[in-house]
Amino acid sequence: MSESSQDAKCEIAFTVNGQLATVRAYAMERLLDVLRHELGLTGTKEGCGEGECGSCSVLMDGSLVNSCLIPVLQASGANIVTIEGLACDGHLGVLQQTFLEYGGAQCGICTPGMILAAVHLLRKKPCPTLEEIREGLSGNLCRCTGYMQIIEAVAEAGRRGAAT
């Protein structure tokens, strides 16, 4: 019995956090699962698995995407940034630091995706208004903080020049 092309694993190469990664995976396997299980990048979390909560958010070629909805084949040749890619020589980045300072990180499930959504926002709007922050984070859900701490953390990161 031969495997159909849909059932066979294929070699897929893309860049993750500045490093070339080549994996053998099923074309329709979720990018989320490949990042976590094949590459050991467990900072990206699964919340709903349906693209509704944003916990699995990563940057793909500069766009914010829900990695639970992306077939890994679609990432072929792409530049992916996960939460692990934001550290600066093993130290927290400005945005990560402000999340801690303002209590924007509580249980930790939404935090990586929320921070990547904030990175995406701050790259487009380095000093966003509170309304722009709310809109920029609207695809990410948090059940712990009530959002105000997160919004304040993003605003402070903008004031500190986190987008640069």
JSON list of C-alpha atoms in Angstrom, two decimals:
[
{"chain": "A", "resi": 1, "resn": "MET", "atom": "CA", "xyz": [0.00, 0.00, 0.00]},
{"chain": "A", "resi": 2, "resn": "SER", "atom": "CA", "xyz": [1.52, 3.31, -1.04]},
{"chain": "A", "resi": 3, "resn": "GLU", "atom": "CA", "xyz": [1.02, 6.59, 0.74]},
{"chain": "A", "resi": 4, "resn": "SER", "atom": "CA", "xyz": [-0.89, 9.28, -1.08]},
{"chain": "A", "resi": 5, "resn": "SER", "atom": "CA", "xyz": [0.81, 12.65, -1.41]},
{"chain": "A", "resi": 6, "resn": "GLN", "atom": "CA", "xyz": [-1.49, 14.00, 1.32]},
{"chain": "A", "resi": 7, "resn": "ASP", "atom": "CA", "xyz": [-0.36, 11.30, 3.74]},
{"chain": "A", "resi": 8, "resn": "ALA", "atom": "CA", "xyz": [3.38, 11.66, 3.15]},
{"chain": "A", "resi": 9, "resn": "LYS", "atom": "CA", "xyz": [5.60, 13.95, 5.14]},
{"chain": "A", "resi": 10, "resn": "CYS", "atom": "CA", "xyz": [7.47, 16.56, 3.17]},
{"chain": "A", "resi": 11, "resn": "GLU", "atom": "CA", "xyz": [10.51, 18.68, 3.89]},
{"chain": "A", "resi": 12, "resn": "ILE", "atom": "CA", "xyz": [9.60, 22.28, 4.65]},
{"chain": "A", "resi": 13, "resn": "ALA", "atom": "CA", "xyz": [12.11, 25.06, 5.28]},
{"chain": "A", "resi": 14, "resn": "PHE", "atom": "CA", "xyz": [11.47, 28.45, 6.83]},
{"chain": "A", "resi": 15, "resn": "THR", "atom": "CA", "xyz": [13.22, 30.90, 9.13]},
{"chain": "A", "resi": 16, "resn": "VAL", "atom": "CA", "xyz": [12.24, 30.97, 12.80]},
{"chain": "A", "resi": 17, "resn": "ASN", "atom": "CA", "xyz": [13.59, 33.70, 15.05]},
{"chain": "A", "resi": 18, "resn": "GLY", "atom": "CA", "xyz": [16.44, 34.37, 12.62]},
{"chain": "A", "resi": 19, "resn": "GLN", "atom": "CA", "xyz": [17.49, 30.71, 12.26]},
{"chain": "A", "resi": 20, "resn": "LEU", "atom": "CA", "xyz": [16.82, 28.49, 9.24]},
{"chain": "A", "resi": 21, "resn": "ALA", "atom": "CA", "xyz": [14.62, 25.55, 10.23]},
{"chain": "A", "resi": 22, "resn": "THR", "atom": "CA", "xyz": [13.92, 22.50, 8.09]},
{"chain": "A", "resi": 23, "resn": "VAL", "atom": "CA", "xyz": [11.28, 20.06, 9.27]},
{"chain": "A", "resi": 24, "resn": "ARG", "atom": "CA", "xyz": [9.67, 16.90, 7.95]},
{"chain": "A", "resi": 25, "resn": "ALA", "atom": "CA", "xyz": [5.96, 17.31, 8.47]},
{"chain": "A", "resi": 26, "resn": "TYR", "atom": "CA", "xyz": [2.61, 16.69, 6.88]},
{"chain": "A", "resi": 27, "resn": "ALA", "atom": "CA", "xyz": [1.73, 19.61, 4.60]},
{"chain": "A", "resi": 28, "resn": "MET", "atom": "CA", "xyz": [-1.51, 20.34, 6.47]},
{"chain": "A", "resi": 29, "resn": "GLU", "atom": "CA", "xyz": [-0.02, 19.94, 9.95]},
{"chain": "A", "resi": 30, "resn": "ARG", "atom": "CA", "xyz": [-0.59, 23.10, 11.95]},
{"chain": "A", "resi": 31, "resn": "LEU", "atom": "CA", "xyz": [2.31, 25.53, 12.22]},
{"chain": "A", "resi": 32, "resn": "LEU", "atom": "CA", "xyz": [1.53, 25.70, 15.95]},
{"chain": "A", "resi": 33, "resn": "ASP", "atom": "CA", "xyz": [2.23, 21.97, 16.39]},
{"chain": "A", "resi": 34, "resn": "VAL", "atom": "CA", "xyz": [5.43, 22.08, 14.35]},
{"chain": "A", "resi": 35, "resn": "LEU", "atom": "CA", "xyz": [6.75, 25.04, 16.36]},
{"chain": "A", "resi": 36, "resn": "ARG", "atom": "CA", "xyz": [5.97, 23.38, 19.69]},
{"chain": "A", "resi": 37, "resn": "HIS", "atom": "CA", "xyz": [6.65, 19.70, 19.02]},
{"chain": "A", "resi": 38, "resn": "GLU", "atom": "CA", "xyz": [9.23, 19.64, 16.23]},
{"chain": "A", "resi": 39, "resn": "LEU", "atom": "CA", "xyz": [11.19, 22.79, 17.08]},
{"chain": "A", "resi": 40, "resn": "GLY", "atom": "CA", "xyz": [10.66, 22.89, 20.86]},
{"chain": "A", "resi": 41, "resn": "LEU", "atom": "CA", "xyz": [9.38, 26.48, 20.82]},
{"chain": "A", "resi": 42, "resn": "THR", "atom": "CA", "xyz": [6.79, 26.03, 23.54]},
{"chain": "A", "resi": 43, "resn": "GLY", "atom": "CA", "xyz": [6.26, 29.73, 24.22]},
{"chain": "A", "resi": 44, "resn": "THR", "atom": "CA", "xyz": [3.55, 29.75, 21.57]},
{"chain": "A", "resi": 45, "resn": "LYS", "atom": "CA", "xyz": [0.41, 28.47, 23.31]},
{"chain": "A", "resi": 46, "resn": "GLU", "atom": "CA", "xyz": [-2.74, 26.76, 22.13]},
{"chain": "A", "resi": 47, "resn": "GLY", "atom": "CA", "xyz": [-5.87, 28.31, 23.55]},
{"chain": "A", "resi": 48, "resn": "CYS", "atom": "CA", "xyz": [-8.92, 27.49, 21.46]},
{"chain": "A", "resi": 49, "resn": "GLY", "atom": "CA", "xyz": [-7.39, 25.78, 18.42]},
{"chain": "A", "resi": 50, "resn": "GLU", "atom": "CA", "xyz": [-9.91, 27.62, 16.24]},
{"chain": "A", "resi": 51, "resn": "GLY", "atom": "CA", "xyz": [-8.27, 31.00, 15.61]},
{"chain": "A", "resi": 52, "resn": "GLU", "atom": "CA", "xyz": [-10.54, 32.86, 18.01]},
{"chain": "A", "resi": 53, "resn": "CYS", "atom": "CA", "xyz": [-8.34, 33.60, 21.04]},
{"chain": "A", "resi": 54, "resn": "GLY", "atom": "CA", "xyz": [-4.95, 34.69, 19.65]},
{"chain": "A", "resi": 55, "resn": "SER", "atom": "CA", "xyz": [-2.91, 32.67, 22.16]},
{"chain": "A", "resi": 56, "resn": "CYS", "atom": "CA", "xyz": [-1.03, 31.03, 19.29]},
{"chain": "A", "resi": 57, "resn": "SER", "atom": "CA", "xyz": [-0.21, 34.32, 17.53]},
{"chain": "A", "resi": 58, "resn": "VAL", "atom": "CA", "xyz": [3.14, 34.56, 15.75]},
{"chain": "A", "resi": 59, "resn": "LEU", "atom": "CA", "xyz": [4.53, 36.96, 13.18]},
{"chain": "A", "resi": 60, "resn": "MET", "atom": "CA", "xyz": [4.80, 35.49, 9.69]},
{"chain": "A", "resi": 61, "resn": "ASP", "atom": "CA", "xyz": [6.57, 37.73, 7.19]},
{"chain": "A", "resi": 62, "resn": "GLY", "atom": "CA", "xyz": [5.65, 40.67, 9.43]},
{"chain": "A", "resi": 63, "resn": "SER", "atom": "CA", "xyz": [1.94, 39.85, 9.66]},
{"chain": "A", "resi": 64, "resn": "LEU", "atom": "CA", "xyz": [0.25, 38.68, 12.83]},
{"chain": "A", "resi": 65, "resn": "VAL", "atom": "CA", "xyz": [-1.25, 35.20, 12.27]},
{"chain": "A", "resi": 66, "resn": "ASN", "atom": "CA", "xyz": [-2.90, 32.52, 14.37]},
{"chain": "A", "resi": 67, "resn": "SER", "atom": "CA", "xyz": [-0.52, 29.59, 14.02]},
{"chain": "A", "resi": 68, "resn": "CYS", "atom": "CA", "xyz": [-3.31, 27.13, 14.82]},
{"chain": "A", "resi": 69, "resn": "LEU", "atom": "CA", "xyz": [-4.89, 28.04, 11.47]},
{"chain": "A", "resi": 70, "resn": "ILE", "atom": "CA", "xyz": [-1.75, 27.98, 9.30]},
{"chain": "A", "resi": 71, "resn": "PRO", "atom": "CA", "xyz": [-0.80, 24.73, 7.53]},
{"chain": "A", "resi": 72, "resn": "VAL", "atom": "CA", "xyz": [2.96, 24.39, 7.91]},
{"chain": "A", "resi": 73, "resn": "LEU", "atom": "CA", "xyz": [3.35, 24.14, 4.13]},
{"chain": "A", "resi": 74, "resn": "GLN", "atom": "CA", "xyz": [2.07, 27.73, 3.93]},
{"chain": "A", "resi": 75, "resn": "ALA", "atom": "CA", "xyz": [5.07, 28.76, 6.06]},
{"chain": "A", "resi": 76, "resn": "SER", "atom": "CA", "xyz": [7.54, 27.41, 3.49]},
{"chain": "A", "resi": 77, "resn": "GLY", "atom": "CA", "xyz": [10.13, 30.12, 2.85]},
{"chain": "A", "resi": 78, "resn": "ALA", "atom": "CA", "xyz": [8.52, 32.44, 5.40]},
{"chain": "A", "resi": 79, "resn": "ASN", "atom": "CA", "xyz": [10.13, 34.38, 8.21]},
{"chain": "A", "resi": 80, "resn": "ILE", "atom": "CA", "xyz": [8.45, 33.41, 11.50]},
{"chain": "A", "resi": 81, "resn": "VAL", "atom": "CA", "xyz": [8.92, 35.20, 14.82]},
{"chain": "A", "resi": 82, "resn": "THR", "atom": "CA", "xyz": [7.73, 33.58, 18.05]},
{"chain": "A", "resi": 83, "resn": "ILE", "atom": "CA", "xyz": [7.87, 34.92, 21.60]},
{"chain": "A", "resi": 84, "resn": "GLU", "atom": "CA", "xyz": [11.29, 33.28, 21.98]},
{"chain": "A", "resi": 85, "resn": "GLY", "atom": "CA", "xyz": [12.59, 35.50, 19.17]},
{"chain": "A", "resi": 86, "resn": "LEU", "atom": "CA", "xyz": [11.94, 38.70, 21.13]},
{"chain": "A", "resi": 87, "resn": "ALA", "atom": "CA", "xyz": [14.58, 38.17, 23.80]},
{"chain": "A", "resi": 88, "resn": "CYS", "atom": "CA", "xyz": [17.64, 40.40, 23.58]},
{"chain": "A", "resi": 89, "resn": "ASP", "atom": "CA", "xyz": [20.76, 38.35, 24.40]},
{"chain": "A", "resi": 90, "resn": "GLY", "atom": "CA", "xyz": [18.78, 36.28, 26.87]},
{"chain": "A", "resi": 91, "resn": "HIS", "atom": "CA", "xyz": [17.17, 39.33, 28.48]},
{"chain": "A", "resi": 92, "resn": "LEU", "atom": "CA", "xyz": [13.56, 40.41, 28.26]},
{"chain": "A", "resi": 93, "resn": "GLY", "atom": "CA", "xyz": [12.67, 42.92, 25.59]},
{"chain": "A", "resi": 94, "resn": "VAL", "atom": "CA", "xyz": [11.07, 46.25, 26.53]},
{"chain": "A", "resi": 95, "resn": "LEU", "atom": "CA", "xyz": [7.56, 44.99, 25.86]},
{"chain": "A", "resi": 96, "resn": "GLN", "atom": "CA", "xyz": [8.08, 41.80, 27.85]},
{"chain": "A", "resi": 97, "resn": "GLN", "atom": "CA", "xyz": [9.46, 43.87, 30.73]},
{"chain": "A", "resi": 98, "resn": "THR", "atom": "CA", "xyz": [6.51, 46.27, 30.76]},
{"chain": "A", "resi": 99, "resn": "PHE", "atom": "CA", "xyz": [4.09, 43.33, 30.79]},
{"chain": "A", "resi": 100, "resn": "LEU", "atom": "CA", "xyz": [5.76, 42.14, 33.99]},
{"chain": "A", "resi": 101, "resn": "GLU", "atom": "CA", "xyz": [5.92, 45.60, 35.53]},
{"chain": "A", "resi": 102, "resn": "TYR", "atom": "CA", "xyz": [2.25, 46.36, 34.85]},
{"chain": "A", "resi": 103, "resn": "GLY", "atom": "CA", "xyz": [0.86, 42.92, 35.72]},
{"chain": "A", "resi": 104, "resn": "GLY", "atom": "CA", "xyz": [-0.09, 42.20, 32.12]},
{"chain": "A", "resi": 105, "resn": "ALA", "atom": "CA", "xyz": [1.16, 38.62, 32.42]},
{"chain": "A", "resi": 106, "resn": "GLN", "atom": "CA", "xyz": [-0.81, 36.47, 34.82]},
{"chain": "A", "resi": 107, "resn": "CYS", "atom": "CA", "xyz": [-1.58, 32.83, 33.96]},
{"chain": "A", "resi": 108, "resn": "GLY", "atom": "CA", "xyz": [0.64, 33.05, 30.87]},
{"chain": "A", "resi": 109, "resn": "ILE", "atom": "CA", "xyz": [-1.58, 31.38, 28.30]},
{"chain": "A", "resi": 110, "resn": "CYS", "atom": "CA", "xyz": [-2.43, 34.54, 26.35]},
{"chain": "A", "resi": 111, "resn": "THR", "atom": "CA", "xyz": [0.78, 36.44, 27.12]},
{"chain": "A", "resi": 112, "resn": "PRO", "atom": "CA", "xyz": [3.01, 35.31, 24.21]},
{"chain": "A", "resi": 113, "resn": "GLY", "atom": "CA", "xyz": [0.31, 35.97, 21.62]},
{"chain": "A", "resi": 114, "resn": "MET", "atom": "CA", "xyz": [-0.66, 39.24, 23.28]},
{"chain": "A", "resi": 115, "resn": "ILE", "atom": "CA", "xyz": [2.96, 40.43, 23.25]},
{"chain": "A", "resi": 116, "resn": "LEU", "atom": "CA", "xyz": [3.37, 39.52, 19.57]},
{"chain": "A", "resi": 117, "resn": "ALA", "atom": "CA", "xyz": [0.13, 41.37, 18.77]},
{"chain": "A", "resi": 118, "resn": "ALA", "atom": "CA", "xyz": [1.57, 44.37, 20.63]},
{"chain": "A", "resi": 119, "resn": "VAL", "atom": "CA", "xyz": [4.87, 44.10, 18.70]},
{"chain": "A", "resi": 120, "resn": "HIS", "atom": "CA", "xyz": [2.90, 44.08, 15.46]},
{"chain": "A", "resi": 121, "resn": "LEU", "atom": "CA", "xyz": [0.94, 47.15, 16.59]},
{"chain": "A", "resi": 122, "resn": "LEU", "atom": "CA", "xyz": [3.99, 49.09, 17.81]},
{"chain": "A", "resi": 123, "resn": "ARG", "atom": "CA", "xyz": [5.81, 48.49, 14.53]},
{"chain": "A", "resi": 124, "resn": "LYS", "atom": "CA", "xyz": [2.92, 50.15, 12.71]},
{"chain": "A", "resi": 125, "resn": "LYS", "atom": "CA", "xyz": [2.12, 52.78, 15.37]},
{"chain": "A", "resi": 126, "resn": "PRO", "atom": "CA", "xyz": [5.13, 53.44, 17.65]},
{"chain": "A", "resi": 127, "resn": "CYS", "atom": "CA", "xyz": [3.09, 55.65, 20.03]},
{"chain": "A", "resi": 128, "resn": "PRO", "atom": "CA", "xyz": [-0.47, 54.35, 19.79]},
{"chain": "A", "resi": 129, "resn": "THR", "atom": "CA", "xyz": [-3.44, 55.85, 21.59]},
{"chain": "A", "resi": 130, "resn": "LEU", "atom": "CA", "xyz": [-5.30, 53.72, 24.12]},
{"chain": "A", "resi": 131, "resn": "GLU", "atom": "CA", "xyz": [-8.05, 53.16, 21.53]},
{"chain": "A", "resi": 132, "resn": "GLU", "atom": "CA", "xyz": [-5.47, 52.04, 18.94]},
{"chain": "A", "resi": 133, "resn": "ILE", "atom": "CA", "xyz": [-4.02, 49.63, 21.50]},
{"chain": "A", "resi": 134, "resn": "ARG", "atom": "CA", "xyz": [-7.47, 48.19, 22.22]},
{"chain": "A", "resi": 135, "resn": "GLU", "atom": "CA", "xyz": [-8.08, 47.76, 18.50]},
{"chain": "A", "resi": 136, "resn": "GLY", "atom": "CA", "xyz": [-4.61, 46.29, 17.89]},
{"chain": "A", "resi": 137, "resn": "LEU", "atom": "CA", "xyz": [-5.11, 43.67, 20.60]},
{"chain": "A", "resi": 138, "resn": "SER", "atom": "CA", "xyz": [-8.75, 42.92, 19.77]},
{"chain": "A", "resi": 139, "resn": "GLY", "atom": "CA", "xyz": [-7.92, 39.52, 18.25]},
{"chain": "A", "resi": 140, "resn": "ASN", "atom": "CA", "xyz": [-6.36, 38.32, 21.50]},
{"chain": "A", "resi": 141, "resn": "LEU", "atom": "CA", "xyz": [-8.40, 37.22, 24.51]},
{"chain": "A", "resi": 142, "resn": "CYS", "atom": "CA", "xyz": [-7.36, 37.29, 28.18]},
{"chain": "A", "resi": 143, "resn": "ARG", "atom": "CA", "xyz": [-9.42, 35.77, 30.95]},
{"chain": "A", "resi": 144, "resn": "CYS", "atom": "CA", "xyz": [-7.24, 36.94, 33.86]},
{"chain": "A", "resi": 145, "resn": "THR", "atom": "CA", "xyz": [-6.29, 40.61, 33.64]},
{"chain": "A", "resi": 146, "resn": "GLY", "atom": "CA", "xyz": [-9.34, 42.56, 32.56]},
{"chain": "A", "resi": 147, "resn": "TYR", "atom": "CA", "xyz": [-7.07, 44.05, 29.86]},
{"chain": "A", "resi": 148, "resn": "MET", "atom": "CA", "xyz": [-6.26, 47.38, 31.57]},
{"chain": "A", "resi": 149, "resn": "GLN", "atom": "CA", "xyz": [-2.83, 46.16, 32.74]},
{"chain": "A", "resi": 150, "resn": "ILE", "atom": "CA", "xyz": [-2.07, 44.89, 29.25]},
{"chain": "A", "resi": 151, "resn": "ILE", "atom": "CA", "xyz": [-3.15, 48.15, 27.62]},
{"chain": "A", "resi": 152, "resn": "GLU", "atom": "CA", "xyz": [-1.06, 50.16, 30.10]},
{"chain": "A", "resi": 153, "resn": "ALA", "atom": "CA", "xyz": [1.95, 47.89, 29.50]},
{"chain": "A", "resi": 154, "resn": "VAL", "atom": "CA", "xyz": [1.73, 48.39, 25.73]},
{"chain": "A", "resi": 155, "resn": "ALA", "atom": "CA", "xyz": [1.33, 52.16, 26.13]},
{"chain": "A", "resi": 156, "resn": "GLU", "atom": "CA", "xyz": [4.41, 52.29, 28.38]},
{"chain": "A", "resi": 157, "resn": "ALA", "atom": "CA", "xyz": [6.40, 50.14, 25.96]},
{"chain": "A", "resi": 158, "resn": "GLY", "atom": "CA", "xyz": [5.51, 52.61, 23.21]},
{"chain": "A", "resi": 159, "resn": "ARG", "atom": "CA", "xyz": [6.70, 55.50, 25.39]},
{"chain": "A", "resi": 160, "resn": "ARG", "atom": "CA", "xyz": [9.97, 53.60, 25.95]},
{"chain": "A", "resi": 161, "resn": "GLY", "atom": "CA", "xyz": [10.47, 53.12, 22.22]},
{"chain": "A", "resi": 162, "resn": "ALA", "atom": "CA", "xyz": [9.79, 49.38, 22.05]},
{"chain": "A", "resi": 163, "resn": "ALA", "atom": "CA", "xyz": [9.09, 49.58, 18.31]},
{"chain": "A", "resi": 164, "resn": "THR", "atom": "CA", "xyz": [12.61, 50.72, 17.46]}
]
